[in-house]
Amino acid sequence: MNGQLIKSRGTLGTAPVFLTAISTILGAVMFLRFGYAVGNVGFVGTMVIILIGHAVTIPTAMALAEIATNQKVEGGGEYFIISRSFGIIPGAAIGISLFLSQAISVAFYIIAFAEAFRPVFAWLAVSYGIHIADARIVSVPAVILLGVVIITKGADVGLKLLYGVVGILFLSLVLFFLGSTNYTSSLSYTNFIDTVANPNDFFLVFAICFPAFTGMTAGVGLSGDLRDSKRSIPLGTMAATLTGMFIYIAIAYKLAISAHPTDLNTDQLIMAKIALWGPIIPIGLACATISSALGSALVAPRTLQAIASDEIFPFKSLAAWLALGKGPASEPRNSSIVVICIATVFVMMGDVNVVAQVISMFFMVTYGSICLISFLEHFAADPSYRPAFRSKWYISLFGAMACIWLMFKMSMSYAIVSILVMVALYLWISYNNPDRRGLASIFQGAIFQISRQLQVFLQKSSRHTTEERWRPSVVCISNHSFERLNAFNLLRWIAHRFGFGTYIHYLEGYLSRDSVAISQDVFQRLVRLTDVSHSNIYVDTLTSPSYTTAVAQVAQLPGISGKENNLMLFEFAQDHPEDLTDIITNFRMVAASGFDVCILGSTSRDYGFHREIHVWITPDDFDNAVLMILLAYIILGHPDWDEGEIKLFATFPTDEIDEQKERLLGLIRDGRLPISAKNVELIPADTGTGRKQLICRQSRDADLIILGLVGEALLHEKEKIFKGYEALGNILWVNTKKEIQLSREETSEPEPMDPAATNGETPEIDPGEPSESDALAIDKTDE
C-alpha cells in the first residue's frame, strides 16, 4: 500500500460512517419501488423480502465489524479487507468489480434523482406549455456538478453536504409517517396478504428491491479518513444496517394500511399522496438519490486509489497517477475524475436497468466474500485473529451461502455473467502479476485445520483397528536432490495415487543461522521441483551432524497421511557408490525400527522409455516378492508409465518349478495385479548360469529392475550385493520385514492348479481390470 495512504492520519469519527451507509441504504428504491413491492407481494411478502435481504446484509455487517476490529483497515475499505485476507490477486479482481459497481451506482442514483423532477416537468407543461420528456436535462448537469464538488472540495465538503441531505431525508420520512388517507380506516388488518391480480414473481420483486438493502458497507470506504476505524466501522455499519431494516419495515406497514394494492403498484410516487405534506416526498427522493450518489462518489475513488496503490495494473504510470493523493488526507482527486467520467457516460445512456442488475450481482459477490473471509478465519483458528467484536461462524457461513443462492435466484444469466467477469479479471491480473499471491492463499488456514483433524482421526482409528490395511507411506532421504532426480521421480510415482511420499534433503552440519538460511534456500528449490513436476509429495530439509543421526531423525518423522511411515527409500549412484557404506551401516537400525527398505541404484540411463519393469524373484528372497510386485504395480499407475508393463522373472531349482509356478500364479490371480501370464517367465536355477548373469542378459533393456534384498546377506556381503549390474539401468532393491497378504479376503487360499490341465505351459490368466480398492486393501501382519 502506498506509504502516503498508510501514514496519513484520519480526522473523521463514527458519524460519517453511519451517515454514508444510511444515506446509501435509504435510496431511490425506497421511494419509487417499495409501494410496487407491497402491491405485488403484500405486506407479509414484503416483510419476507426485507428479512431475506437482511439475512445477507446483517451477516455481512457483522463479518465486516469483526474483521475491522481485528486489523487496522487502511484506505480502500472493503477492498483492503478482501485483498489482505484473500490475497492481492483475487482481492484485486473482486476490488475492480466492486469499484465498477460503486462508480456505476453514481450514475444509477443520479438518473433516479432526475426522476424526482417528473412532477416539476408536468407542472411546467400545464402552466407554461414547456414539455420536457428527457430527464437527462437534469441528470447530466447534476453529475457534472457532483463531480466538481467531490474533485475540488474532497470528502470534508462532501460530508458536510451529506449531513444536510440526510436531515432532509429523515424529515421526509417523518412527514410520510405522520400522513394519512381515507383508505386507512377501511382496511382490515387481516388483509395484509392482499396483492394485485396477477402479481409479479416473488424473486423478480426481490431482485428489484434488493438494491435498497445494499450500501451498509459504503462507510467502510472512508476507513482511511477515520481516526479510529476499529471503533467507527463496526459501530457505524451495524447501526446503519439495523436502522435501515426497521425503517423499511415501518414503510411497508404504512403503505399497506394507507393505499390499495392497485394504487401501490401503479403510482411510483404513492408516498406523496400519503405524506402530511406531499411535495416533501419528491424532495426526499431527490435527497435520497443525491445522498446515495454522494456516498458512492466518495467511496468509489478511494477503492480505485487503493487498488492502484497495490500496483496490480500493468500500466505503472497510470497506476501511479490514480494512486496519487492530494493534501494531508491524501484525497483521491485523480481517481475521482475517473469515477465521474464513468458515471457521466452511463448517465448519458439514460437507462441503466440492465447494468443495475449486474451491479447487484457484484455487490453480492463482495458481501459473500466478506462473509466467507469471516467464516474461514473462524475455521482456521489463527491465533493472530483476535477481533474485539466476534460474529458467529455459522452466521458468516449462512451469509456467504445466501449470497450465492440469491445471485442465481435473482437472475441466472446475470449471475453467470458476473462470475465470468470475475474469472476474466482474475486471469488478467494473475497474468500481469505472476509473483503475487493467488487463490492458494485463501484456504490455507482452513486446509491446515482439515489436515490436522484428518490426521488425528486416522491416528485414533488405527489404534482401534484389529487389522491394518497396508498402503505405502514412503520417506526418502538424500543429499543429491538436484544432481540425481531418480529417487525423487520414483517417490512421486509411488505417491501419485496409491501412496504417500515424504522427501527429505539431508544437509550435513549443525543447526545455525547460516545453515538455516541454506536450508531455506534448498527448501524453496525443492518446492519448485514439486511444482514443475506436478508431484504429490511432501518435501523438507534436515540439517544433522551425521548421516546416521539424520536417518534416526527421519525414521521418527510422522507420516503426512496421519499414520506412521512404513517404507524408507535410499539412493546411490552405481558408478560412484560412495553413499553405499552409510546406507549399509544404517540398514540394521532402519529395519529394526519396523521399516521396509528400498535402495535405488541410479545410472545415467535414468528410467529409459518407461516401458518395462522387470521383477526378479528367487527362493532366497521370496518373502520380498509381494512388496516387489506391489511397488511395480503402483509405479505403473503413474501417467508417465501409461504404456508400461510388468514382466516377472523367477529362478527356482528345476524340481521346484511346477510347485513354484502354481504358487506364483495363484499369488498373481488373487492379488488382482495387471500381470499377464505370458509376462511370467520361470527360469531353472541350475542351468550353469549365475543369477547376476541371468539378470544382465534378460533385463539389459529394462527401464526399471526390481530385485529382492535379504537383510542377512546385505550385512555379510555388503557392497558386493550391488556390484555386477553396471551395464543395466536403474535397479530398486526391496527388503520387507513384514508379510503382505495380497488377496482381498484374508482367509482365501489359492486353489492348486492341475499341472496336467496346463500341459506344462503357463496358462493365460486375465486378472480383470484392477481397481484401487482391490490393489490397496492389503492385509499386513508381522512375520
Short mmCIF file of C-alpha atoms in Angstrom, two decimals, residues 136-536:
data_model
loop_
_atom_site.label_atom_id
_atom_site.label_comp_id
_atom_site.label_asym_id
_atom_site.label_seq_id
_atom_site.Cartn_x
_atom_site.Cartn_y
_atom_site.Cartn_z
CA ARG A 136 -31.11 13.94 -18.86
CA ILE A 137 -31.62 17.68 -18.87
CA VAL A 138 -31.35 17.32 -15.10
CA SER A 139 -29.13 14.24 -14.68
CA VAL A 140 -26.22 15.36 -16.85
CA PRO A 141 -25.70 18.76 -15.15
CA ALA A 142 -26.26 17.05 -11.78
CA VAL A 143 -23.48 14.50 -12.26
CA ILE A 144 -21.10 17.19 -13.50
CA LEU A 145 -21.90 19.41 -10.53
CA LEU A 146 -21.44 16.47 -8.16
CA GLY A 147 -18.07 15.75 -9.75
CA VAL A 148 -16.94 19.36 -9.36
CA VAL A 149 -17.84 19.32 -5.66
CA ILE A 150 -16.08 15.99 -4.97
CA ILE A 151 -12.97 16.78 -7.01
CA THR A 152 -12.43 20.33 -5.77
CA LYS A 153 -13.63 20.09 -2.20
CA GLY A 154 -12.98 16.47 -1.24
CA ALA A 155 -14.54 14.36 1.50
CA ASP A 156 -14.91 17.14 4.07
CA VAL A 157 -17.27 19.27 1.95
CA GLY A 158 -18.99 16.16 0.67
CA LEU A 159 -19.68 15.03 4.21
CA LYS A 160 -20.92 18.50 5.22
CA LEU A 161 -23.37 18.31 2.34
CA LEU A 162 -24.20 14.77 3.41
CA TYR A 163 -25.34 15.99 6.84
CA GLY A 164 -27.87 18.34 5.26
CA VAL A 165 -29.07 15.76 2.75
CA VAL A 166 -29.64 13.11 5.42
CA GLY A 167 -31.52 15.66 7.55
CA ILE A 168 -33.98 16.37 4.72
CA LEU A 169 -34.27 12.65 4.05
CA PHE A 170 -35.32 11.92 7.62
CA LEU A 171 -37.72 14.90 7.59
CA SER A 172 -39.47 13.44 4.54
CA LEU A 173 -39.83 10.12 6.32
CA VAL A 174 -41.27 11.78 9.42
CA LEU A 175 -43.88 13.65 7.34
CA PHE A 176 -44.68 10.44 5.49
CA PHE A 177 -45.38 8.57 8.72
CA LEU A 178 -47.49 11.48 10.03
CA GLY A 179 -49.70 11.44 6.93
CA SER A 180 -52.96 9.55 6.46
CA THR A 181 -55.55 8.65 3.80
CA ASN A 182 -59.20 7.72 3.70
CA TYR A 183 -58.15 4.18 2.93
CA THR A 184 -56.70 3.73 6.39
CA SER A 185 -59.93 3.39 8.31
CA SER A 186 -61.48 0.95 5.81
CA LEU A 187 -58.64 -1.58 5.82
CA SER A 188 -58.83 -4.74 7.88
CA TYR A 189 -55.52 -5.81 9.39
CA THR A 190 -56.26 -9.33 8.24
CA ASN A 191 -55.77 -8.25 4.62
CA PHE A 192 -52.02 -7.74 4.87
CA ILE A 193 -51.55 -10.51 2.31
CA ASP A 194 -53.69 -8.74 -0.35
CA THR A 195 -51.97 -8.21 -3.70
CA VAL A 196 -52.92 -7.04 -7.18
CA ALA A 197 -54.35 -9.50 -9.63
CA ASN A 198 -51.64 -11.43 -11.49
CA PRO A 199 -48.76 -10.15 -9.34
CA ASN A 200 -45.14 -10.40 -10.44
CA ASP A 201 -42.95 -13.29 -9.33
CA PHE A 202 -41.65 -13.01 -5.77
CA PHE A 203 -37.98 -13.20 -6.74
CA LEU A 204 -38.46 -10.66 -9.51
CA VAL A 205 -39.82 -8.26 -6.90
CA PHE A 206 -36.96 -9.22 -4.62
CA ALA A 207 -34.40 -8.51 -7.35
CA ILE A 208 -35.92 -5.05 -7.91
CA CYS A 209 -35.98 -4.24 -4.19
CA PHE A 210 -32.67 -5.80 -3.12
CA PRO A 211 -30.55 -2.73 -4.03
CA ALA A 212 -32.50 -0.93 -1.29
CA PHE A 213 -30.72 -3.09 1.31
CA THR A 214 -27.23 -2.66 -0.09
CA GLY A 215 -24.97 0.15 0.88
CA MET A 216 -24.36 -0.72 4.51
CA THR A 217 -20.67 -1.21 3.68
CA ALA A 218 -20.39 2.19 1.95
CA GLY A 219 -18.98 3.79 5.08
CA VAL A 220 -16.10 1.31 5.11
CA GLY A 221 -14.68 3.09 2.08
CA LEU A 222 -13.89 6.04 4.36
CA SER A 223 -11.62 3.85 6.50
CA GLY A 224 -8.50 5.73 5.50
CA ASP A 225 -10.07 9.02 6.68
CA LEU A 226 -11.17 7.74 10.12
CA ARG A 227 -9.46 8.45 13.44
CA ASP A 228 -10.34 5.03 14.86
CA SER A 229 -11.52 2.64 12.16
CA LYS A 230 -11.72 -0.31 14.60
CA ARG A 231 -14.42 1.51 16.54
CA SER A 232 -16.14 3.59 13.87
CA ILE A 233 -16.58 0.89 11.20
CA PRO A 234 -18.41 -1.76 13.28
CA LEU A 235 -20.47 0.77 15.23
CA GLY A 236 -21.47 2.89 12.24
CA THR A 237 -22.10 -0.08 9.93
CA MET A 238 -24.23 -2.10 12.36
CA ALA A 239 -26.20 0.98 13.40
CA ALA A 240 -26.97 1.88 9.78
CA THR A 241 -27.96 -1.70 8.89
CA LEU A 242 -30.38 -2.14 11.80
CA THR A 243 -31.79 1.38 11.42
CA GLY A 244 -32.43 0.77 7.73
CA MET A 245 -34.17 -2.53 8.42
CA PHE A 246 -36.59 -1.03 10.95
CA ILE A 247 -37.33 1.93 8.65
CA TYR A 248 -38.16 -0.40 5.75
CA ILE A 249 -40.48 -2.49 7.92
CA ALA A 250 -42.23 0.67 9.09
CA ILE A 251 -42.57 1.97 5.50
CA ALA A 252 -44.04 -1.33 4.30
CA TYR A 253 -46.56 -1.28 7.17
CA LYS A 254 -47.51 2.34 6.49
CA LEU A 255 -48.01 1.65 2.78
CA ALA A 256 -50.11 -1.45 3.48
CA ILE A 257 -52.57 0.41 5.72
CA SER A 258 -52.70 3.57 3.60
CA ALA A 259 -53.38 2.55 -0.02
CA HIS A 260 -54.95 -0.19 -2.13
CA PRO A 261 -52.55 -2.69 -3.76
CA THR A 262 -53.55 -1.41 -7.22
CA ASP A 263 -52.59 2.15 -6.35
CA LEU A 264 -49.36 0.95 -4.76
CA ASN A 265 -48.47 -0.97 -7.92
CA THR A 266 -49.20 1.77 -10.45
CA ASP A 267 -48.22 5.02 -8.72
CA GLN A 268 -44.45 5.34 -8.22
CA LEU A 269 -44.90 8.40 -6.00
CA ILE A 270 -47.76 6.98 -3.91
CA MET A 271 -45.86 8.06 -0.80
CA ALA A 272 -46.51 11.70 -1.76
CA LYS A 273 -50.29 11.13 -1.54
CA ILE A 274 -49.88 9.60 1.93
CA ALA A 275 -47.46 12.13 3.43
CA LEU A 276 -48.60 15.02 5.59
CA TRP A 277 -47.13 17.39 3.01
CA GLY A 278 -46.93 15.77 -0.44
CA PRO A 279 -44.09 17.79 -2.03
CA ILE A 280 -41.69 16.60 0.64
CA ILE A 281 -41.58 13.11 -0.98
CA PRO A 282 -40.10 14.27 -4.34
CA ILE A 283 -37.76 16.45 -2.31
CA GLY A 284 -36.87 13.48 -0.12
CA LEU A 285 -36.43 11.33 -3.24
CA ALA A 286 -34.05 13.90 -4.63
CA CYS A 287 -32.16 14.00 -1.34
CA ALA A 288 -32.10 10.21 -1.04
CA THR A 289 -30.76 9.73 -4.53
CA ILE A 290 -28.25 12.56 -4.34
CA SER A 291 -27.08 11.32 -0.95
CA SER A 292 -26.64 7.81 -2.32
CA ALA A 293 -24.83 9.21 -5.31
CA LEU A 294 -22.70 11.32 -2.99
CA GLY A 295 -21.88 8.33 -0.80
CA SER A 296 -20.86 6.24 -3.82
CA ALA A 297 -18.90 9.16 -5.26
CA LEU A 298 -16.93 9.44 -2.02
CA VAL A 299 -16.21 5.71 -1.73
CA ALA A 300 -15.51 4.64 -5.35
CA PRO A 301 -12.41 6.87 -5.82
CA ARG A 302 -10.89 5.57 -2.59
CA THR A 303 -11.39 1.99 -3.75
CA LEU A 304 -9.69 2.77 -7.06
CA GLN A 305 -6.89 4.64 -5.30
CA ALA A 306 -6.21 1.66 -3.02
CA ILE A 307 -6.20 -0.79 -5.96
CA ALA A 308 -3.78 1.43 -7.87
CA SER A 309 -1.55 1.74 -4.78
CA ASP A 310 -1.09 -2.03 -4.77
CA GLU A 311 0.48 -1.76 -8.25
CA ILE A 312 -1.51 -4.55 -9.83
CA PHE A 313 -2.18 -2.69 -13.10
CA PRO A 314 0.27 -3.36 -15.95
CA PHE A 315 0.44 0.36 -16.76
CA LYS A 316 2.68 1.67 -13.99
CA SER A 317 2.42 5.38 -14.89
CA LEU A 318 -1.39 5.20 -14.90
CA ALA A 319 -1.38 3.33 -11.56
CA ALA A 320 0.89 5.98 -10.03
CA TRP A 321 -1.40 8.74 -11.27
CA LEU A 322 -4.51 7.03 -9.85
CA ALA A 323 -2.81 6.33 -6.52
CA LEU A 324 -1.69 9.94 -6.10
CA GLY A 325 -3.46 11.79 -3.28
CA LYS A 326 -3.82 15.49 -2.61
CA GLY A 327 -3.26 17.17 0.72
CA PRO A 328 -2.61 15.72 4.17
CA ALA A 329 -5.68 13.46 3.92
CA SER A 330 -4.49 12.07 0.56
CA GLU A 331 -7.73 12.99 -1.24
CA PRO A 332 -8.09 10.73 -4.32
CA ARG A 333 -8.87 13.53 -6.78
CA ASN A 334 -7.38 11.78 -9.81
CA SER A 335 -9.43 8.67 -9.10
CA SER A 336 -12.47 10.91 -8.58
CA ILE A 337 -12.05 12.22 -12.12
CA VAL A 338 -12.19 8.65 -13.44
CA VAL A 339 -15.30 7.89 -11.35
CA ILE A 340 -17.15 10.97 -12.57
CA CYS A 341 -16.21 10.21 -16.20
CA ILE A 342 -17.61 6.67 -15.87
CA ALA A 343 -20.75 7.97 -14.19
CA THR A 344 -21.24 10.62 -16.89
CA VAL A 345 -21.02 8.01 -19.66
CA PHE A 346 -23.75 5.90 -18.06
CA VAL A 347 -25.90 8.95 -17.28
CA MET A 348 -25.72 9.89 -20.97
CA MET A 349 -27.02 6.40 -21.78
CA GLY A 350 -30.09 7.28 -19.74
CA ASP A 351 -31.10 3.71 -18.84
CA VAL A 352 -29.00 1.52 -16.62
CA ASN A 353 -31.60 -1.10 -15.71
CA VAL A 354 -29.55 -3.92 -17.24
CA VAL A 355 -26.34 -2.62 -15.71
CA ALA A 356 -28.09 -2.19 -12.36
CA GLN A 357 -28.73 -5.95 -12.19
CA VAL A 358 -25.05 -6.66 -12.81
CA ILE A 359 -24.23 -4.09 -10.12
CA SER A 360 -26.37 -6.04 -7.67
CA MET A 361 -24.50 -9.21 -8.63
CA PHE A 362 -21.14 -7.61 -7.95
CA PHE A 363 -22.36 -6.34 -4.60
CA MET A 364 -23.48 -9.86 -3.77
CA VAL A 365 -20.01 -11.15 -4.70
CA THR A 366 -18.47 -8.55 -2.38
CA TYR A 367 -20.81 -9.37 0.51
CA GLY A 368 -20.33 -13.10 0.03
CA SER A 369 -16.55 -12.64 0.03
CA ILE A 370 -16.63 -10.70 3.30
CA CYS A 371 -18.79 -13.39 4.95
CA LEU A 372 -16.54 -16.12 3.58
CA ILE A 373 -13.45 -14.40 4.99
CA SER A 374 -15.07 -14.29 8.44
CA PHE A 375 -16.05 -17.97 8.23
CA LEU A 376 -12.59 -19.08 7.10
CA GLU A 377 -10.93 -17.08 9.86
CA HIS A 378 -13.16 -18.81 12.43
CA PHE A 379 -12.47 -22.21 10.92
CA ALA A 380 -8.72 -21.66 10.59
CA ALA A 381 -8.40 -20.79 14.31
CA ASP A 382 -5.48 -18.47 13.59
CA PRO A 383 -4.09 -17.20 16.94
CA SER A 384 -3.33 -13.83 15.32
CA TYR A 385 -7.02 -13.37 14.53
CA ARG A 386 -8.34 -11.73 17.71
CA PRO A 387 -11.14 -9.29 16.83
CA ALA A 388 -12.69 -7.17 19.55
CA PHE A 389 -16.13 -7.92 18.08
CA ARG A 390 -16.92 -11.52 17.16
CA SER A 391 -19.63 -12.79 14.88
CA LYS A 392 -20.53 -16.50 14.80
CA TRP A 393 -19.03 -18.82 12.20
CA TYR A 394 -22.43 -20.21 11.25
CA ILE A 395 -23.83 -16.69 10.71
CA SER A 396 -20.95 -15.87 8.36
CA LEU A 397 -21.33 -19.19 6.54
CA PHE A 398 -25.05 -18.62 6.16
CA GLY A 399 -24.42 -15.12 4.77
CA ALA A 400 -21.94 -16.44 2.19
CA MET A 401 -24.25 -19.25 1.08
CA ALA A 402 -27.24 -16.89 0.96
CA CYS A 403 -25.32 -14.54 -1.36
CA ILE A 404 -24.59 -17.35 -3.82
CA TRP A 405 -28.14 -18.69 -3.68
CA LEU A 406 -29.74 -15.27 -4.16
CA MET A 407 -27.46 -14.44 -7.10
CA PHE A 408 -28.86 -17.35 -9.06
CA LYS A 409 -32.43 -16.84 -7.83
CA MET A 410 -32.40 -13.20 -8.89
CA SER A 411 -31.05 -13.87 -12.38
CA MET A 412 -29.27 -16.96 -13.61
CA SER A 413 -27.88 -15.18 -16.67
CA TYR A 414 -26.54 -12.16 -14.81
CA ALA A 415 -25.06 -14.39 -12.12
CA ILE A 416 -23.16 -16.33 -14.78
CA VAL A 417 -22.04 -13.09 -16.47
CA SER A 418 -20.79 -11.74 -13.13
CA ILE A 419 -18.85 -14.92 -12.39
CA LEU A 420 -17.30 -14.93 -15.87
CA VAL A 421 -16.26 -11.29 -15.48
CA MET A 422 -14.69 -12.11 -12.12
CA VAL A 423 -12.79 -15.06 -13.61
CA ALA A 424 -11.59 -12.95 -16.54
CA LEU A 425 -10.36 -10.22 -14.17
CA TYR A 426 -8.58 -12.79 -12.01
CA LEU A 427 -6.80 -14.35 -15.00
CA TRP A 428 -5.82 -10.93 -16.38
CA ILE A 429 -4.41 -9.76 -13.04
CA SER A 430 -2.64 -13.10 -12.48
CA TYR A 431 -1.03 -12.87 -15.91
CA ASN A 432 0.31 -9.38 -15.19
CA ASN A 433 1.36 -10.19 -11.61
CA PRO A 434 2.98 -13.65 -11.63
CA ASP A 435 4.79 -13.07 -8.33
CA ARG A 436 1.72 -12.05 -6.30
CA ARG A 437 -0.35 -14.32 -4.06
CA GLY A 438 -3.18 -16.09 -5.83
CA LEU A 439 -6.04 -18.32 -4.79
CA ALA A 440 -3.67 -20.67 -2.95
CA SER A 441 -3.56 -18.23 -0.03
CA ILE A 442 -7.33 -18.19 0.50
CA PHE A 443 -7.89 -21.55 2.14
CA GLN A 444 -4.50 -22.22 3.75
CA GLY A 445 -5.78 -21.89 7.30
CA ALA A 446 -8.87 -23.98 6.58
CA ILE A 447 -6.83 -26.67 4.84
CA PHE A 448 -4.45 -26.74 7.80
CA GLN A 449 -7.34 -27.42 10.19
CA ILE A 450 -8.86 -30.09 7.94
CA SER A 451 -5.48 -31.77 7.59
CA ARG A 452 -4.93 -31.71 11.33
CA GLN A 453 -8.36 -33.18 12.10
CA LEU A 454 -7.95 -35.91 9.49
CA GLN A 455 -4.53 -36.89 10.77
CA VAL A 456 -5.75 -37.07 14.35
CA PHE A 457 -8.75 -39.13 13.21
CA LEU A 458 -6.59 -41.56 11.25
CA GLN A 459 -4.20 -41.97 14.15
CA LYS A 460 -7.02 -42.68 16.60
CA SER A 461 -8.86 -45.00 14.23
CA SER A 462 -5.76 -47.09 13.58
CA ARG A 463 -5.42 -47.71 17.31
CA HIS A 464 -8.80 -49.44 17.37
CA THR A 465 -8.31 -51.40 14.13
CA THR A 466 -7.50 -55.09 14.55
CA GLU A 467 -6.14 -55.45 11.04
CA GLU A 468 -4.10 -52.85 9.19
CA ARG A 469 -4.74 -52.11 5.54
CA TRP A 470 -1.34 -51.54 4.03
CA ARG A 471 -0.62 -48.55 1.85
CA PRO A 472 2.87 -47.27 1.08
CA SER A 473 3.88 -44.27 3.15
CA VAL A 474 7.41 -43.69 1.93
CA VAL A 475 10.08 -41.39 3.30
CA CYS A 476 13.22 -40.79 1.25
CA ILE A 477 16.46 -39.19 2.45
CA SER A 478 19.06 -37.94 0.01
CA ASN A 479 21.70 -35.26 -0.27
CA HIS A 480 21.81 -35.42 -4.08
CA SER A 481 18.37 -33.99 -4.79
CA PHE A 482 19.48 -31.72 -7.62
CA GLU A 483 22.28 -33.87 -9.08
CA ARG A 484 20.15 -37.02 -9.45
CA LEU A 485 16.37 -36.96 -9.77
CA ASN A 486 15.90 -40.73 -9.85
CA ALA A 487 14.84 -41.08 -6.20
CA PHE A 488 12.62 -38.01 -6.42
CA ASN A 489 10.88 -39.36 -9.53
CA LEU A 490 10.42 -42.80 -8.01
CA LEU A 491 8.87 -41.25 -4.93
CA ARG A 492 6.46 -39.06 -6.92
CA TRP A 493 5.32 -42.10 -8.89
CA ILE A 494 4.60 -44.03 -5.71
CA ALA A 495 2.80 -41.05 -4.15
CA HIS A 496 0.83 -40.17 -7.27
CA ARG A 497 -2.33 -42.07 -6.42
CA PHE A 498 -1.90 -45.03 -4.15
CA GLY A 499 0.68 -43.93 -1.62
CA PHE A 500 2.18 -41.05 0.33
CA GLY A 501 5.65 -39.65 -0.09
CA THR A 502 7.95 -37.50 2.05
CA TYR A 503 11.22 -36.34 0.50
CA ILE A 504 13.96 -35.14 2.88
CA HIS A 505 17.06 -33.37 1.60
CA TYR A 506 19.90 -34.04 4.03
CA LEU A 507 22.35 -31.24 4.85
CA GLU A 508 25.39 -32.22 6.87
CA GLY A 509 26.26 -29.82 9.68
CA TYR A 510 24.97 -28.23 12.83
CA LEU A 511 21.93 -26.00 13.20
CA SER A 512 22.91 -22.34 12.99
CA ARG A 513 21.83 -19.12 11.38
CA ASP A 514 23.86 -19.91 8.27
CA SER A 515 22.64 -23.49 7.99
CA VAL A 516 19.04 -22.34 8.40
CA ALA A 517 19.48 -19.84 5.57
CA ILE A 518 20.96 -22.57 3.37
CA SER A 519 18.15 -24.99 4.22
CA GLN A 520 15.52 -22.37 3.40
CA ASP A 521 17.08 -21.82 0.00
CA VAL A 522 17.19 -25.57 -0.65
CA PHE A 523 13.61 -25.89 0.53
CA GLN A 524 12.41 -23.30 -1.98
CA ARG A 525 14.21 -25.19 -4.74
CA LEU A 526 12.51 -28.41 -3.64
CA VAL A 527 9.09 -26.75 -3.63
CA ARG A 528 9.69 -25.50 -7.15
CA LEU A 529 10.75 -29.03 -8.12
CA THR A 530 7.47 -30.45 -6.86
CA ASP A 531 5.58 -27.67 -8.64
CA VAL A 532 7.12 -28.13 -12.08
CA SER A 533 6.89 -31.94 -11.82
CA HIS A 534 3.22 -31.81 -10.67
CA SER A 535 4.03 -34.22 -7.86
CA ASN A 536 2.03 -35.02 -4.73
#
